[in-house]
PDB file of C-alpha atoms in Angstrom:
ATOM      1  CA  ALA A  57     -43.697  16.436  -9.691  1.00 44.00           C
ATOM      2  CA  PHE A  58     -40.401  14.938  -8.622  1.00 47.00           C
ATOM      3  CA  VAL A  59     -38.006  13.271 -11.023  1.00 50.00           C
ATOM      4  CA  LEU A  60     -34.929  11.334  -9.905  1.00 46.00           C
ATOM      5  CA  ILE A  61     -32.357  10.411 -12.516  1.00 43.00           C
ATOM      6  CA  ILE A  62     -29.538   8.090 -11.562  1.00 41.00           C
ATOM      7  CA  SER A  63     -26.664   7.547 -13.945  1.00 41.00           C
ATOM      8  CA  ASN A  64     -23.255   5.968 -13.704  1.00 45.00           C
ATOM      9  CA  CYS A  65     -20.742   8.772 -14.187  1.00 49.00           C
ATOM     10  CA  TYR A  66     -17.720   6.503 -14.208  1.00 49.00           C
ATOM     11  CA  THR A  67     -15.891   4.643 -16.915  1.00 55.00           C
ATOM     12  CA  ASP A  68     -16.140   0.883 -16.526  1.00 55.00           C
ATOM     13  CA  ILE A  69     -12.583  -0.261 -15.967  1.00 55.00           C
ATOM     14  CA  ASN A  70     -13.246  -3.570 -17.728  1.00 56.00           C
ATOM     15  CA  SER A  71     -13.759  -1.660 -20.971  1.00 52.00           C
ATOM     16  CA  LEU A  72     -10.306  -0.089 -20.596  1.00 50.00           C
ATOM     17  CA  ALA A  73      -8.090  -3.043 -19.817  1.00 50.00           C
ATOM     18  CA  ASN A  74      -7.740  -6.785 -19.701  1.00 50.00           C
ATOM     19  CA  LYS A  75      -7.414  -8.295 -16.245  1.00 52.00           C
ATOM     20  CA  LYS A  76      -3.779  -8.925 -15.368  1.00 53.00           C
ATOM     21  CA  GLU A  77      -1.407  -8.460 -12.432  1.00 61.00           C
ATOM     22  CA  ASN A  78      -0.999  -4.687 -12.809  1.00 71.00           C
ATOM     23  CA  LEU A  79      -3.559  -2.396 -14.371  1.00 77.00           C
ATOM     24  CA  ASP A  80      -2.105  -0.202 -17.117  1.00 78.00           C
ATOM     25  CA  LEU A  81      -4.141   2.953 -17.755  1.00 78.00           C
ATOM     26  CA  SER A  82      -1.235   4.890 -19.237  1.00 78.00           C
ATOM     27  CA  THR A  83      -2.893   5.247 -22.659  1.00 78.00           C
ATOM     28  CA  ILE A  84      -5.901   7.132 -21.289  1.00 77.00           C
ATOM     29  CA  ASP A  85      -6.332  10.750 -22.317  1.00 78.00           C
ATOM     30  CA  TRP A  86      -6.786  12.021 -18.758  1.00 75.00           C
ATOM     31  CA  GLU A  87      -7.662  15.560 -19.900  1.00 77.00           C
ATOM     32  CA  ASN A  88     -10.840  14.243 -21.563  1.00 76.00           C
ATOM     33  CA  GLN A  89     -11.619  11.200 -19.410  1.00 72.00           C
ATOM     34  CA  ILE A  90     -14.498  10.881 -16.977  1.00 73.00           C
ATOM     35  CA  PRO A  91     -13.534   9.308 -13.624  1.00 77.00           C
ATOM     36  CA  VAL A  92     -12.503   5.664 -13.599  1.00 75.00           C
ATOM     37  CA  ASN A  93     -14.123   3.308 -11.098  1.00 73.00           C
ATOM     38  CA  LEU A  94     -11.371   1.014  -9.793  1.00 73.00           C
ATOM     39  CA  SER A  95     -13.608  -2.048  -9.523  1.00 70.00           C
ATOM     40  CA  TYR A  96     -10.821  -4.383 -10.459  1.00 73.00           C
ATOM     41  CA  PRO A  97      -9.234  -7.343  -8.641  1.00 77.00           C
ATOM     42  CA  TRP A  98      -7.414  -6.277  -5.475  1.00 79.00           C
ATOM     43  CA  GLU A  99      -4.992  -8.379  -3.461  1.00 82.00           C
ATOM     44  CA  PHE A 100      -6.345  -8.991   0.044  1.00 82.00           C
ATOM     45  CA  TYR A 101      -4.375 -10.004   3.146  1.00 84.00           C
ATOM     46  CA  TRP A 102      -6.549 -10.766   6.179  1.00 83.00           C
ATOM     47  CA  GLN A 103      -5.122 -10.015   9.656  1.00 86.00           C
ATOM     48  CA  LYS A 104      -1.965  -8.519   8.061  1.00 87.00           C
ATOM     49  CA  LEU A 105      -0.859  -4.891   7.920  1.00 89.00           C
ATOM     50  CA  TYR A 106       1.683  -4.545   5.156  1.00 89.00           C
ATOM     51  CA  GLU A 107       3.408  -1.458   3.833  1.00 89.00           C
ATOM     52  CA  PRO A 108       5.001  -1.122   0.377  1.00 89.00           C
ATOM     53  CA  LYS A 109       8.484  -2.060   1.643  1.00 88.00           C
ATOM     54  CA  ASP A 110       7.099  -5.436   2.781  1.00 86.00           C
ATOM     55  CA  PHE A 111       6.309  -6.388  -0.818  1.00 82.00           C
ATOM     56  CA  GLU A 112       9.932  -6.003  -1.897  1.00 80.00           C
ATOM     57  CA  ILE A 113      10.578  -9.485  -0.441  1.00 74.00           C
ATOM     58  CA  GLU A 114       7.929 -11.724  -2.008  1.00 64.00           C
ATOM     59  CA  SER A 115       8.443 -14.647   0.364  1.00 59.00           C
ATOM     60  CA  VAL A 116       7.483 -12.483   3.361  1.00 56.00           C
ATOM     61  CA  PHE A 117       3.791 -12.348   2.547  1.00 60.00           C
ATOM     62  CA  ASP A 118       1.082 -14.821   1.676  1.00 60.00           C
ATOM     63  CA  ARG A 119      -1.873 -13.604  -0.344  1.00 57.00           C
ATOM     64  CA  ILE A 120      -5.120 -14.793   1.211  1.00 58.00           C
ATOM     65  CA  SER A 121      -7.254 -14.065  -1.801  1.00 64.00           C
ATOM     66  CA  GLU A 122      -7.916 -11.828  -4.717  1.00 64.00           C
ATOM     67  CA  ILE A 123     -11.165  -9.926  -4.381  1.00 65.00           C
ATOM     68  CA  GLU A 124     -13.178  -8.567  -7.275  1.00 62.00           C
ATOM     69  CA  SER A 125     -13.352  -5.006  -6.001  1.00 64.00           C
ATOM     70  CA  PHE A 126     -12.512  -2.807  -3.050  1.00 68.00           C
ATOM     71  CA  ARG A 127     -15.303  -3.518  -0.570  1.00 71.00           C
ATOM     72  CA  PRO A 128     -15.494  -4.030   3.189  1.00 77.00           C
ATOM     73  CA  TRP A 129     -14.064  -7.384   4.221  1.00 81.00           C
ATOM     74  CA  THR A 130     -17.369  -8.354   5.834  1.00 83.00           C
ATOM     75  CA  TYR A 131     -18.481  -9.144   2.245  1.00 81.00           C
ATOM     76  CA  HIS A 132     -15.725 -11.756   1.901  1.00 81.00           C
ATOM     77  CA  LYS A 133     -14.990 -15.239   3.187  1.00 79.00           C
ATOM     78  CA  VAL A 134     -11.788 -17.112   3.979  1.00 77.00           C
ATOM     79  CA  GLY A 135     -12.681 -20.674   3.096  1.00 78.00           C
ATOM     80  CA  ASN A 136     -16.292 -21.021   4.239  1.00 85.00           C
ATOM     81  CA  GLU A 137     -15.941 -18.514   7.078  1.00 84.00           C
ATOM     82  CA  LYS A 138     -17.388 -15.033   6.655  1.00 86.00           C
ATOM     83  CA  LEU A 139     -14.967 -12.400   7.939  1.00 85.00           C
ATOM     84  CA  GLN A 140     -16.000 -10.537  11.063  1.00 86.00           C
ATOM     85  CA  ALA A 141     -16.143  -6.758  11.361  1.00 84.00           C
ATOM     86  CA  SER A 142     -13.360  -6.647  13.997  1.00 84.00           C
ATOM     87  CA  GLY A 143      -9.959  -7.139  12.505  1.00 85.00           C
ATOM     88  CA  PHE A 144      -7.469  -5.620  10.126  1.00 87.00           C
ATOM     89  CA  ALA A 145      -6.275  -6.291   6.615  1.00 86.00           C
ATOM     90  CA  THR A 146      -4.232  -4.994   3.706  1.00 86.00           C
ATOM     91  CA  TYR A 147      -5.769  -4.305   0.314  1.00 84.00           C
ATOM     92  CA  ARG A 148      -3.268  -3.863  -2.516  1.00 85.00           C
ATOM     93  CA  PHE A 149      -3.806  -2.601  -6.044  1.00 81.00           C
ATOM     94  CA  LYS A 150      -1.156  -1.586  -8.568  1.00 82.00           C
ATOM     95  CA  VAL A 151      -2.010   0.732 -11.438  1.00 80.00           C
ATOM     96  CA  LYS A 152       0.097   2.622 -13.963  1.00 80.00           C
ATOM     97  CA  VAL A 153      -1.507   5.927 -14.912  1.00 78.00           C
ATOM     98  CA  GLN A 154       1.032   7.569 -17.204  1.00 75.00           C
ATOM     99  CA  ASP A 155       3.955   6.648 -19.441  1.00 67.00           C
ATOM    100  CA  GLN A 156       5.921   9.842 -19.057  1.00 69.00           C
ATOM    101  CA  ASN A 157       6.777  11.835 -15.987  1.00 69.00           C
ATOM    102  CA  GLN A 158       4.491  14.742 -16.845  1.00 74.00           C
ATOM    103  CA  PRO A 159       3.327  16.930 -13.961  1.00 77.00           C
ATOM    104  CA  ARG A 160      -0.291  16.008 -13.326  1.00 80.00           C
ATOM    105  CA  ILE A 161      -2.698  15.833 -10.419  1.00 82.00           C
ATOM    106  CA  PHE A 162      -4.778  12.708  -9.914  1.00 82.00           C
ATOM    107  CA  SER A 163      -7.484  12.339  -7.290  1.00 82.00           C
ATOM    108  CA  ILE A 164      -8.487   9.191  -5.464  1.00 81.00           C
ATOM    109  CA  PHE A 165     -11.899   9.146  -3.820  1.00 81.00           C
ATOM    110  CA  TYR A 166     -13.334   6.466  -1.598  1.00 77.00           C
ATOM    111  CA  HIS A 167     -16.470   6.822   0.432  1.00 72.00           C
ATOM    112  CA  ASN A 168     -17.786   5.699   3.774  1.00 67.00           C
ATOM    113  CA  LEU A 169     -14.949   3.579   5.041  1.00 67.00           C
ATOM    114  CA  HIS A 170     -16.123   2.392   8.429  1.00 68.00           C
ATOM    115  CA  THR A 171     -12.661   2.305   9.960  1.00 77.00           C
ATOM    116  CA  SER A 172      -9.166   3.698   9.774  1.00 85.00           C
ATOM    117  CA  SER A 173      -6.985   3.465   6.676  1.00 86.00           C
ATOM    118  CA  LYS A 174      -3.637   4.366   5.155  1.00 89.00           C
ATOM    119  CA  LEU A 175      -3.161   5.139   1.481  1.00 87.00           C
ATOM    120  CA  PHE A 176       0.233   4.611  -0.160  1.00 89.00           C
ATOM    121  CA  VAL A 177       1.206   5.864  -3.625  1.00 86.00           C
ATOM    122  CA  ASN A 178       4.584   5.014  -5.171  1.00 85.00           C
ATOM    123  CA  GLY A 179       5.767   3.590  -1.864  1.00 88.00           C
ATOM    124  CA  LYS A 180       4.932   6.676   0.211  1.00 90.00           C
ATOM    125  CA  MET A 181       2.046   7.174   2.607  1.00 91.00           C
ATOM    126  CA  VAL A 182      -0.051  10.032   1.233  1.00 89.00           C
ATOM    127  CA  HIS A 183      -3.042   9.871   3.584  1.00 88.00           C
ATOM    128  CA  GLU A 184      -4.156   8.356   6.874  1.00 89.00           C
ATOM    129  CA  THR A 185      -7.701   8.374   8.215  1.00 86.00           C
ATOM    130  CA  GLY A 186      -8.036   7.586  11.899  1.00 88.00           C
ATOM    131  CA  LYS A 187      -5.226   5.465  13.359  1.00 91.00           C
ATOM    132  CA  VAL A 188      -4.317   2.107  11.800  1.00 90.00           C
ATOM    133  CA  SER A 189      -3.066  -0.621  14.140  1.00 91.00           C
ATOM    134  CA  ASN A 190      -3.041  -4.401  14.452  1.00 90.00           C
ATOM    135  CA  ASP A 191      -3.869  -3.853  18.142  1.00 91.00           C
ATOM    136  CA  LEU A 192      -7.602  -3.133  18.261  1.00 85.00           C
ATOM    137  CA  ASP A 193      -7.143  -1.173  21.515  1.00 91.00           C
ATOM    138  CA  LYS A 194      -4.795   1.244  19.713  1.00 93.00           C
ATOM    139  CA  MET A 195      -6.771   1.507  16.464  1.00 89.00           C
ATOM    140  CA  ILE A 196      -8.861   4.671  16.135  1.00 89.00           C
ATOM    141  CA  PRO A 197     -11.684   4.295  13.598  1.00 85.00           C
ATOM    142  CA  LEU A 198     -12.970   7.257  11.631  1.00 83.00           C
ATOM    143  CA  ARG A 199     -15.876   6.915   9.226  1.00 80.00           C
ATOM    144  CA  SER A 200     -15.510   9.432   6.445  1.00 79.00           C
ATOM    145  CA  ASN A 201     -15.521  10.130   2.759  1.00 80.00           C
ATOM    146  CA  THR A 202     -11.958  10.609   1.584  1.00 82.00           C
ATOM    147  CA  SER A 203     -10.552  12.485  -1.385  1.00 83.00           C
ATOM    148  CA  VAL A 204      -6.787  12.588  -1.869  1.00 85.00           C
ATOM    149  CA  ASP A 205      -5.003  14.609  -4.543  1.00 85.00           C
ATOM    150  CA  ILE A 206      -1.747  13.134  -5.811  1.00 82.00           C
ATOM    151  CA  ASN A 207       0.701  15.392  -7.608  1.00 81.00           C
ATOM    152  CA  THR A 208       3.060  13.541  -9.971  1.00 74.00           C
ATOM    153  CA  ASN A 209       5.781  16.232  -9.805  1.00 68.00           C
TER     154      ASN A 209
END
C-alpha cells in the first residue's frame, strides 16, 4: 500500500495582514511561527532592471502592474499581450519583519527560477543566481532552488 499525504506547511499571508503598500509582519512570533508564503501583491516592471537606489527617486520608474504573487512573467499580460519568455523584469516587494533591531536569522526560499536573479535586502544585494543583464547575450541563466539566510545583525 502507498499513501501520499499533501499538506500546506505555510501560513497564509492573507490571514496575517491586510493588503497595503508594505507588508508588516513585525508582530509575528518568529520563534513559534511556521514559514510564511509570500503570495502577496508584488510590484512588477517589465523590461526594466532596477536596483534599490533607483526607487529613491519615484519619478524615475513607472510601475507596469501589480501582480498577485511572485510567479514567472509568462503567466502575466501587459494589456492584452502575454509576456514572452525572453526578456527581463524587476519584481519588488517590501516587508517589515521586526520592530526592534534584535539579532535574528531569516531565510528566504524560492524554487525553480528558470533564469538568473538578484536578491536585495535592505538596499544591499545578498544573492545572485546566474548573471543578470538587460542584454540577453550577456545574461547567464541558472535554474535552481535558492535558499538565502539573512542575518539582521
